[in-house]
Tab-separated table of N, CA and C in Angstrom:
chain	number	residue	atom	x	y	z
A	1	UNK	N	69.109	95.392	47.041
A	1	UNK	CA	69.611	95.974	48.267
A	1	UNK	C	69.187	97.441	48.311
A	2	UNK	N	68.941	97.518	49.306
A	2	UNK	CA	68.404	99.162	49.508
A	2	UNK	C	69.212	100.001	49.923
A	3	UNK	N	68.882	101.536	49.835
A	3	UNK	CA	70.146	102.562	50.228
A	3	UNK	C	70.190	102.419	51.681
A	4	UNK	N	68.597	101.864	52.719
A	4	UNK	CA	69.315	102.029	53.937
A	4	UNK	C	70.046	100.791	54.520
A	5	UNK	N	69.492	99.359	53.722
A	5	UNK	CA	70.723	98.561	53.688
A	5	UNK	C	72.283	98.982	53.530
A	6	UNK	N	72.417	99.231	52.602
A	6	UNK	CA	73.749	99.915	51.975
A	6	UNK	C	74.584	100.944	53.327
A	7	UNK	N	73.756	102.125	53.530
A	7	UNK	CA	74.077	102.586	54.794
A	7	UNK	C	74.271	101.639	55.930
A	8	UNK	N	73.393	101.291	56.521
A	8	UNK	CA	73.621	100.379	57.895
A	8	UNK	C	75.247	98.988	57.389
A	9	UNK	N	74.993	98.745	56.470
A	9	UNK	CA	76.699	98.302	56.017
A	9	UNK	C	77.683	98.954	56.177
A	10	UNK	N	77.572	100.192	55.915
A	10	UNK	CA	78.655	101.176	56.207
A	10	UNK	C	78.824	101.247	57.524
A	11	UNK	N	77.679	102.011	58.199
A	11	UNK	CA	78.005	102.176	59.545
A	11	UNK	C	78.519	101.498	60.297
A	12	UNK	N	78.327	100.434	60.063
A	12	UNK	CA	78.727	98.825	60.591
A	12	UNK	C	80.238	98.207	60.624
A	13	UNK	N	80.235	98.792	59.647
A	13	UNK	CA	82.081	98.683	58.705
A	13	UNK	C	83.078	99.782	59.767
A	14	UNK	N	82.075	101.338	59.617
A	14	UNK	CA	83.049	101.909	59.995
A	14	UNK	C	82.740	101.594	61.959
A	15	UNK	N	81.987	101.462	62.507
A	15	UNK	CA	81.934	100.648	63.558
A	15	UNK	C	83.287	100.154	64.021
A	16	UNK	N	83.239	98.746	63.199
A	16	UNK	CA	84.476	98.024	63.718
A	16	UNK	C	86.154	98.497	62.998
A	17	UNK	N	85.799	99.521	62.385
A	17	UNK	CA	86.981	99.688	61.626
A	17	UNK	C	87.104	101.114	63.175
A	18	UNK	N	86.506	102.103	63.281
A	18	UNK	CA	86.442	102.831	64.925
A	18	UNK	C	87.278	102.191	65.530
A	19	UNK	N	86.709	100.713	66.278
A	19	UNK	CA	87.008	99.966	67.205
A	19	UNK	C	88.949	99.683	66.873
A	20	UNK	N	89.079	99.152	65.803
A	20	UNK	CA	90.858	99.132	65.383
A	20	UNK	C	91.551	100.513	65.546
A	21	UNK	N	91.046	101.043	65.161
A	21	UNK	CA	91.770	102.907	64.877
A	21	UNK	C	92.080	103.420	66.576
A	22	UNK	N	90.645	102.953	67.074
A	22	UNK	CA	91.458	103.723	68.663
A	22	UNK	C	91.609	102.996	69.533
A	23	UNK	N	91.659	101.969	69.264
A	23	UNK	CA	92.350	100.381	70.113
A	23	UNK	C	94.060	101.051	69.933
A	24	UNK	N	94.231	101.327	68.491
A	24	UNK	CA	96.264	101.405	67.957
A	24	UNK	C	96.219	102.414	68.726
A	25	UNK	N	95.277	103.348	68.756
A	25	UNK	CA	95.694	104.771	69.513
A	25	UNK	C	95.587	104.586	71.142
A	26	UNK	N	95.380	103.490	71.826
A	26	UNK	CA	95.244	103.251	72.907
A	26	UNK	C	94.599	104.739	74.251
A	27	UNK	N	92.913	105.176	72.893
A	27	UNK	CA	91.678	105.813	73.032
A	27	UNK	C	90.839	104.410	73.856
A	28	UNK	N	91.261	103.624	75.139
A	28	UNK	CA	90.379	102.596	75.610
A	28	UNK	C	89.240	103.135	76.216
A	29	UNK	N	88.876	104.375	76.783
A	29	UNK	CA	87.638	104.814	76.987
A	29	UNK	C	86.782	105.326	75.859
A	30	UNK	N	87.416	105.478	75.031
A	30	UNK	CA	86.679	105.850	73.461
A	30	UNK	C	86.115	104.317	72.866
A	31	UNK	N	87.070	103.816	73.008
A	31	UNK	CA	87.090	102.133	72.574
A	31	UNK	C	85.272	101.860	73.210
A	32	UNK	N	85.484	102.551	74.785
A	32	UNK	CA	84.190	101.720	75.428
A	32	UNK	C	83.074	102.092	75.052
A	33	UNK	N	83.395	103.432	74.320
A	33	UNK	CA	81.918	103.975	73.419
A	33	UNK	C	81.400	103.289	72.258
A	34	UNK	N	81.884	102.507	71.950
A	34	UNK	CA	81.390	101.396	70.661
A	34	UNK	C	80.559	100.525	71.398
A	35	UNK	N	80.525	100.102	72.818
A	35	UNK	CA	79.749	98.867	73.285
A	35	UNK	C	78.791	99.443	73.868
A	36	UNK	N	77.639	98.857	74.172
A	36	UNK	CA	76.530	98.937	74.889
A	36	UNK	C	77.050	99.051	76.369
A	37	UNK	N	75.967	98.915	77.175
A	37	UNK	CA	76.935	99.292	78.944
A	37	UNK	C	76.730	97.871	79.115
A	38	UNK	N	76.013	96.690	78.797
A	38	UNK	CA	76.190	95.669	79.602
A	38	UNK	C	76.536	94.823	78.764
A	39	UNK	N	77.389	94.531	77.630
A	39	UNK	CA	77.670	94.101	76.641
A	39	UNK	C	78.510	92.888	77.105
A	40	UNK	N	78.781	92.134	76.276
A	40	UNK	CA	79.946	90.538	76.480
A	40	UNK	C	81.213	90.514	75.806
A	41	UNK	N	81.919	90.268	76.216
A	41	UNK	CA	83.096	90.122	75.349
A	41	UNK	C	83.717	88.601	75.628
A	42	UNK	N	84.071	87.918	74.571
A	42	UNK	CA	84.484	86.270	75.302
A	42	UNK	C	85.742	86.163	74.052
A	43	UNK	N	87.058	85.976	74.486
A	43	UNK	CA	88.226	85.639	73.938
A	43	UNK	C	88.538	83.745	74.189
A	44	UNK	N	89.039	83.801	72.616
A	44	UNK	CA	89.080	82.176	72.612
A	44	UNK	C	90.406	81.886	71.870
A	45	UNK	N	91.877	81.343	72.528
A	45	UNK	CA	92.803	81.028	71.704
A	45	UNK	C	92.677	79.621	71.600
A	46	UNK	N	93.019	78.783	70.455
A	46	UNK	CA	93.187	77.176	70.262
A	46	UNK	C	92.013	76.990	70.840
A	47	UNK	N	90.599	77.405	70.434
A	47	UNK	CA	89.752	76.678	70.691
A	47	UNK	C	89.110	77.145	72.076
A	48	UNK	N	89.751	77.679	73.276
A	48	UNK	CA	89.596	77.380	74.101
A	48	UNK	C	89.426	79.217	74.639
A	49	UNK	N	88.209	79.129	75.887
A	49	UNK	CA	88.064	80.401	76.538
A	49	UNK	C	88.671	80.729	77.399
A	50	UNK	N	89.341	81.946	76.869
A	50	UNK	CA	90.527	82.326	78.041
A	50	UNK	C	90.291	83.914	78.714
A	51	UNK	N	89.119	84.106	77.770
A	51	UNK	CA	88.737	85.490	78.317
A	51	UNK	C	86.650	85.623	78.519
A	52	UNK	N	86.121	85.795	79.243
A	52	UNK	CA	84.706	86.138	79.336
A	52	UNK	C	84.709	87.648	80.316
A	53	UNK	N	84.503	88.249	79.740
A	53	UNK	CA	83.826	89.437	80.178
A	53	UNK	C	82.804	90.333	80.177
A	54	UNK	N	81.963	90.931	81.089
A	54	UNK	CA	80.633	91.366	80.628
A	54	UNK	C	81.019	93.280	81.314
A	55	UNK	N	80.200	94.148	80.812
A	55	UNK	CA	80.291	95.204	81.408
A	55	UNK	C	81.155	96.187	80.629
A	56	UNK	N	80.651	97.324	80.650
A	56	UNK	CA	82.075	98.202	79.957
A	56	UNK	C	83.285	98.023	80.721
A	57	UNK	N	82.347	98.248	82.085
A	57	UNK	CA	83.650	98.835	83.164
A	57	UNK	C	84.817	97.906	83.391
A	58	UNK	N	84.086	96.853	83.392
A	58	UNK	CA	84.908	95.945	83.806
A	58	UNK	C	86.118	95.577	82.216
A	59	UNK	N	85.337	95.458	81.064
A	59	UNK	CA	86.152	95.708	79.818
A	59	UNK	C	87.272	96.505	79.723
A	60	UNK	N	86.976	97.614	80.129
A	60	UNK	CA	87.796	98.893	80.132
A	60	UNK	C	89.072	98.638	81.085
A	61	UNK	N	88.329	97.974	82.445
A	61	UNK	CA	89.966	97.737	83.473
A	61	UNK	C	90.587	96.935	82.290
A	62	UNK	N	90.107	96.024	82.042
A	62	UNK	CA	91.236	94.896	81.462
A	62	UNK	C	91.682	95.277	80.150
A	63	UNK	N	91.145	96.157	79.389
A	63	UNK	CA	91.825	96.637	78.471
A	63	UNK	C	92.935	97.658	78.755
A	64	UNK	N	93.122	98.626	79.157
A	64	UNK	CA	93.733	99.051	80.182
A	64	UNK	C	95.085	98.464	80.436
A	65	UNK	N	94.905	97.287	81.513
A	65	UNK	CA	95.677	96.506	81.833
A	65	UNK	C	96.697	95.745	80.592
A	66	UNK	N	96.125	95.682	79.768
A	66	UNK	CA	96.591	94.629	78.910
A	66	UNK	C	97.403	95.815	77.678
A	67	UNK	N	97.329	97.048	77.746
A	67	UNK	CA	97.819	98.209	76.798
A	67	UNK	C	99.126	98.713	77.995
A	68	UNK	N	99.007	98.162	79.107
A	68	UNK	CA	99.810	98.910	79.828
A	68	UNK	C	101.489	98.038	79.401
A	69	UNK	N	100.955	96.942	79.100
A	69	UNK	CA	102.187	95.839	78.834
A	69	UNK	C	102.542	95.914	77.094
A	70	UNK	N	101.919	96.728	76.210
A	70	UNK	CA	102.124	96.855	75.217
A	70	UNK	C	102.883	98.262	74.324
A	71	UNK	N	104.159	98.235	73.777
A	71	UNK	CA	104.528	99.344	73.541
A	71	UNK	C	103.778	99.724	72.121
A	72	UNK	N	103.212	98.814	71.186
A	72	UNK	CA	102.617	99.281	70.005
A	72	UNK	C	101.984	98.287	69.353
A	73	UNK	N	100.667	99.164	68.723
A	73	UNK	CA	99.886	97.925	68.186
A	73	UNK	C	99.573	98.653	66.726
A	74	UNK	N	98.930	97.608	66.056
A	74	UNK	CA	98.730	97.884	64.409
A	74	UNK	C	97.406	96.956	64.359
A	75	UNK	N	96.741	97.644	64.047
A	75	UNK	CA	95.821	96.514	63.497
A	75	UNK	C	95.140	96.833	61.853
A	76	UNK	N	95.104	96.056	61.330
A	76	UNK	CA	94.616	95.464	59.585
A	76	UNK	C	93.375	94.872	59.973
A	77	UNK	N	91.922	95.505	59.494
A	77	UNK	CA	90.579	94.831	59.065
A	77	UNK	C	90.815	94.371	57.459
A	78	UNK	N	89.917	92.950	57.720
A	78	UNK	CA	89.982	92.417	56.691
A	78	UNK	C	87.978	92.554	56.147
A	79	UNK	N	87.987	91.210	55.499
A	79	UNK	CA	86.494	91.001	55.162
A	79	UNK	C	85.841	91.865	56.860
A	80	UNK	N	84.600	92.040	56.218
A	80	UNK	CA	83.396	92.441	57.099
A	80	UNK	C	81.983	91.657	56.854
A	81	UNK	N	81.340	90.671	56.681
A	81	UNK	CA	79.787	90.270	56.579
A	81	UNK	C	78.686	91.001	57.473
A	82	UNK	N	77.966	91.269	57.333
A	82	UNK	CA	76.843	91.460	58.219
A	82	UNK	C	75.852	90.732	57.795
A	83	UNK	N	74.475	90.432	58.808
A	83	UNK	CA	73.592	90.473	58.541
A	83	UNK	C	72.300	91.054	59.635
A	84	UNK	N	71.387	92.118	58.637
A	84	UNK	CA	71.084	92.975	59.430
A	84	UNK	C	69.129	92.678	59.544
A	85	UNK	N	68.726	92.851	60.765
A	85	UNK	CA	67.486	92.865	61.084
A	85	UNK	C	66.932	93.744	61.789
A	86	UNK	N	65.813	94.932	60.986
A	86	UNK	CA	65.932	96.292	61.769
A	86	UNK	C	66.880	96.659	62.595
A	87	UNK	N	66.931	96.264	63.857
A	87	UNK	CA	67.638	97.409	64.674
A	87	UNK	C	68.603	96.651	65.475
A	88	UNK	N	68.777	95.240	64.783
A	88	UNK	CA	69.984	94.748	65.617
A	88	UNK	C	70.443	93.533	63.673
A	89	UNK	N	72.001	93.257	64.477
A	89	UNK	CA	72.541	92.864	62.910
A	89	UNK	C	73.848	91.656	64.334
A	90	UNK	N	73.929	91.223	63.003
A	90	UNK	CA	75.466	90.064	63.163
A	90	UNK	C	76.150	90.358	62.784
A	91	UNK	N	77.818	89.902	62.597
A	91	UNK	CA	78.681	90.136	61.795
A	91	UNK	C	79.910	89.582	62.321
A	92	UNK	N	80.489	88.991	61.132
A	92	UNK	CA	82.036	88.089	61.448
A	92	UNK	C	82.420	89.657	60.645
A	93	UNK	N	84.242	89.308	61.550
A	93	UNK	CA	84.991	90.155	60.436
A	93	UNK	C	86.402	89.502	60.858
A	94	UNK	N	87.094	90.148	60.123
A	94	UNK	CA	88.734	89.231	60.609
A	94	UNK	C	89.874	90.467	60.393
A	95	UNK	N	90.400	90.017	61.592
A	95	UNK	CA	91.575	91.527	61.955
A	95	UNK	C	93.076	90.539	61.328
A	96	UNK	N	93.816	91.134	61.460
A	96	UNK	CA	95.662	90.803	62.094
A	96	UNK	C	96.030	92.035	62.593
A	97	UNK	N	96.621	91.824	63.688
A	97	UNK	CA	96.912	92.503	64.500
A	97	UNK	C	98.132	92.131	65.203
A	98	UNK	N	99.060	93.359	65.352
A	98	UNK	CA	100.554	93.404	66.005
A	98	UNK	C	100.376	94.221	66.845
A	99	UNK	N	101.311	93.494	68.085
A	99	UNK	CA	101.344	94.287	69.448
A	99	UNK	C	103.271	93.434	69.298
A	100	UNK	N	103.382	95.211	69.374
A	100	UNK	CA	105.214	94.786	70.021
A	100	UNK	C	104.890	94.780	71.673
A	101	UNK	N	105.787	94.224	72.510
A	101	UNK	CA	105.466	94.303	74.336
A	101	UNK	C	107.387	93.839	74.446
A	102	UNK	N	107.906	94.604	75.386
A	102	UNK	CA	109.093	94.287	75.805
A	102	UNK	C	109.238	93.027	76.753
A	103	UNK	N	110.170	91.972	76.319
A	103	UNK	CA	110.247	90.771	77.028
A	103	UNK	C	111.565	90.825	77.445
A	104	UNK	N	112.197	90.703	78.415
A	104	UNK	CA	113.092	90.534	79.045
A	104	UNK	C	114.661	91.579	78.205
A	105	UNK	N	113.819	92.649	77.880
A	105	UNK	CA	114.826	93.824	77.439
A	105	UNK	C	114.713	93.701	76.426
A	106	UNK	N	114.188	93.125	75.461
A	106	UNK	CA	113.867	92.646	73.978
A	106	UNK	C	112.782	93.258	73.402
A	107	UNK	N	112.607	93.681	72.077
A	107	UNK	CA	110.936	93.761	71.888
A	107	UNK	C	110.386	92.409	70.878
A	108	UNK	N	109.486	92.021	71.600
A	108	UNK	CA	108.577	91.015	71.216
A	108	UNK	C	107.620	91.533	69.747
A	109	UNK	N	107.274	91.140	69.031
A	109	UNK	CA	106.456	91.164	67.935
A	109	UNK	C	105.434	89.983	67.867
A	110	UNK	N	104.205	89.981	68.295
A	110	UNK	CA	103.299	88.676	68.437
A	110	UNK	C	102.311	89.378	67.560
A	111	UNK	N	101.666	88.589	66.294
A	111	UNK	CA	101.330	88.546	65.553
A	111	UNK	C	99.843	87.739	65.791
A	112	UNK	N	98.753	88.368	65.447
A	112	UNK	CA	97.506	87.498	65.827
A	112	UNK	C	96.474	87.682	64.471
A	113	UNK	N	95.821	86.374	64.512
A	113	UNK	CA	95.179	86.686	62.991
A	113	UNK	C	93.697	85.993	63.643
A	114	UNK	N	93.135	86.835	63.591
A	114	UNK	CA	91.692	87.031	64.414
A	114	UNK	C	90.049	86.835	63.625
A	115	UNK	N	89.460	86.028	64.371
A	115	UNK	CA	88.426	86.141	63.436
A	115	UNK	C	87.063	86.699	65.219
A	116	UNK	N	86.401	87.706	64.434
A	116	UNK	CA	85.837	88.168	65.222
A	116	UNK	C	83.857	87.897	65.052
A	117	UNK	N	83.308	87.686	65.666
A	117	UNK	CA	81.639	87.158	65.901
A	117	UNK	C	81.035	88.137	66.748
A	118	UNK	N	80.496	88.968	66.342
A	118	UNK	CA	79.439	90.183	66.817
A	118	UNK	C	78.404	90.172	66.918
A	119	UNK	N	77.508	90.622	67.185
A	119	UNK	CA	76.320	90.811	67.640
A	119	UNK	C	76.084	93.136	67.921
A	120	UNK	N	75.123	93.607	66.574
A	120	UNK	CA	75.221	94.758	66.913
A	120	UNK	C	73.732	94.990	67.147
A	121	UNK	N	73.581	96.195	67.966
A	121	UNK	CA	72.539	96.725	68.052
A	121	UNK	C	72.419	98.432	67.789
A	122	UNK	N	71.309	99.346	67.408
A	122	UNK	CA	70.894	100.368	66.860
A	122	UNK	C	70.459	100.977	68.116
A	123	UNK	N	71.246	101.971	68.851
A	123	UNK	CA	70.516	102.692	70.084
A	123	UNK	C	70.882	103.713	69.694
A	124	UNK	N	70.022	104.565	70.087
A	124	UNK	CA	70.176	106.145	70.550
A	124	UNK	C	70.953	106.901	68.827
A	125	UNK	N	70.437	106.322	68.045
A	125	UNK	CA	70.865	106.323	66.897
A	125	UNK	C	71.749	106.464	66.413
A	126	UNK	N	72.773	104.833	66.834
A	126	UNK	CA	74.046	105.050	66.100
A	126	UNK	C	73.932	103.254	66.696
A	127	UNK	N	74.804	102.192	65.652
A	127	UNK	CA	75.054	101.110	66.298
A	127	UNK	C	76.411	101.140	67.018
A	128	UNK	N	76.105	99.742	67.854
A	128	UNK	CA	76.729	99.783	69.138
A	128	UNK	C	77.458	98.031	69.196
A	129	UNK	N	77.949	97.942	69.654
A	129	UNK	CA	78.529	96.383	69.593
A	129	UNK	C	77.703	95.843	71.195
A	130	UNK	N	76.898	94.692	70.875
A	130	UNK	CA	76.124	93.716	71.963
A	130	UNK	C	77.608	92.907	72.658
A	131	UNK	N	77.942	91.959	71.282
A	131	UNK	CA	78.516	91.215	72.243
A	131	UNK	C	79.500	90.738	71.291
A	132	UNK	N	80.432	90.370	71.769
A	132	UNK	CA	81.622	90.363	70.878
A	132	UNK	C	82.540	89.093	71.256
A	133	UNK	N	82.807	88.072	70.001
A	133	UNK	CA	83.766	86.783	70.396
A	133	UNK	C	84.685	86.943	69.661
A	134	UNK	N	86.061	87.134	70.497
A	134	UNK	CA	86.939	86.924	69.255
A	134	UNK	C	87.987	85.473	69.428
A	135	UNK	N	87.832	84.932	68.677
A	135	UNK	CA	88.871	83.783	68.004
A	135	UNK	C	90.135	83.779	67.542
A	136	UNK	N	91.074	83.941	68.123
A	136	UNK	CA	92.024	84.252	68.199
A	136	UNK	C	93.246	82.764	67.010
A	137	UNK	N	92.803	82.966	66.015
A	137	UNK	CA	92.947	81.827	65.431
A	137	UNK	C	94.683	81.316	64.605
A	138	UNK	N	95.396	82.426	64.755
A	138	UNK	CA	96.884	82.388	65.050
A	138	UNK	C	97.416	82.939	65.406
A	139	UNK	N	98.556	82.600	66.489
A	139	UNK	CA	99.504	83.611	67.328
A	139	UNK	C	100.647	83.136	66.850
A	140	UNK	N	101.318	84.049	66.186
A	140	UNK	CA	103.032	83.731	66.091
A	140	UNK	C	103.884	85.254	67.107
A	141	UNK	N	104.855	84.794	67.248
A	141	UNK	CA	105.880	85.755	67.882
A	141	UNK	C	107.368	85.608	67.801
A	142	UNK	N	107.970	86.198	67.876
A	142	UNK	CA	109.102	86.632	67.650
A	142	UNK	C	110.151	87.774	67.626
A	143	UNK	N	111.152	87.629	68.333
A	143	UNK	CA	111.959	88.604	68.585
A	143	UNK	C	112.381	89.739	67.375
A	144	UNK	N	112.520	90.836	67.499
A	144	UNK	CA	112.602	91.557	66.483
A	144	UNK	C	114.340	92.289	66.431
């Protein structure tokens, strides 16, 4: 493995580890600086697509939207893989992630254990997230 292997791992790491840090800080226009401008995003719970989105802009409303209903989030990176080819790379990684959201005067605690499918690319010299699936592969919740 080479040192600029080794590097582009890092960058990559701290990439999506960026992406958690100012997601909790609900930084969603900072958030949109990790993606390319015409990038994909496609959410999948039980299998099934419940989210496709393309565009920052349009990313950004719905992220937005979806922080406006949330009083606090946490998120935990787990494993990271890449695999990298000059100037564009892959990469699974797997979050858990807590979002408290108030339900009927209550606070909710929904618990999600995420496995995420990337696609990065190398512009303007720094990588950037192409396109992004996340798998939303358990939701628990519960009143706190």
């Amino acid at each position: 493995m080479t040192l600029e292997i080794l590097k582009t791992n890092e960058d990559l790491r701290k990439l999506i580890d960026q992406y958690a840090y100012l997601s909790d800080e609900w930084k969603i226009s900072e958030v949109m600086d990790l993606f390319i401008p015409d990038m994909t995003y496609n959410v999948y719970m039980s299998g099934n697509l419940v989210g496709n989105t393309s565009g920052r802009e349009n990313l950004e409303k719905e992220f937005n939207e979806h922080a406006s209903k949330v009083k606090t989030y946490f998120t935990l990176n787990g494993q990271h893989t890449v695999n990298i080819t000059g100037e564009t790379a892959t990469g699974i990684s797997y979050s858990q992630i807590k979002m408290v959201r108030e339900v009927e005067g209550k606070d909710v605690l929904t618990d999600y254990s995420v496995k995420y499918d990337d696609q990065y690319v190398f512009q303007n010299g720094k990588w950037l997230i192409k396109e992004r699936i996340a798998y939303f592969m358990i939701v628990e919740s519960r009143t706190l």
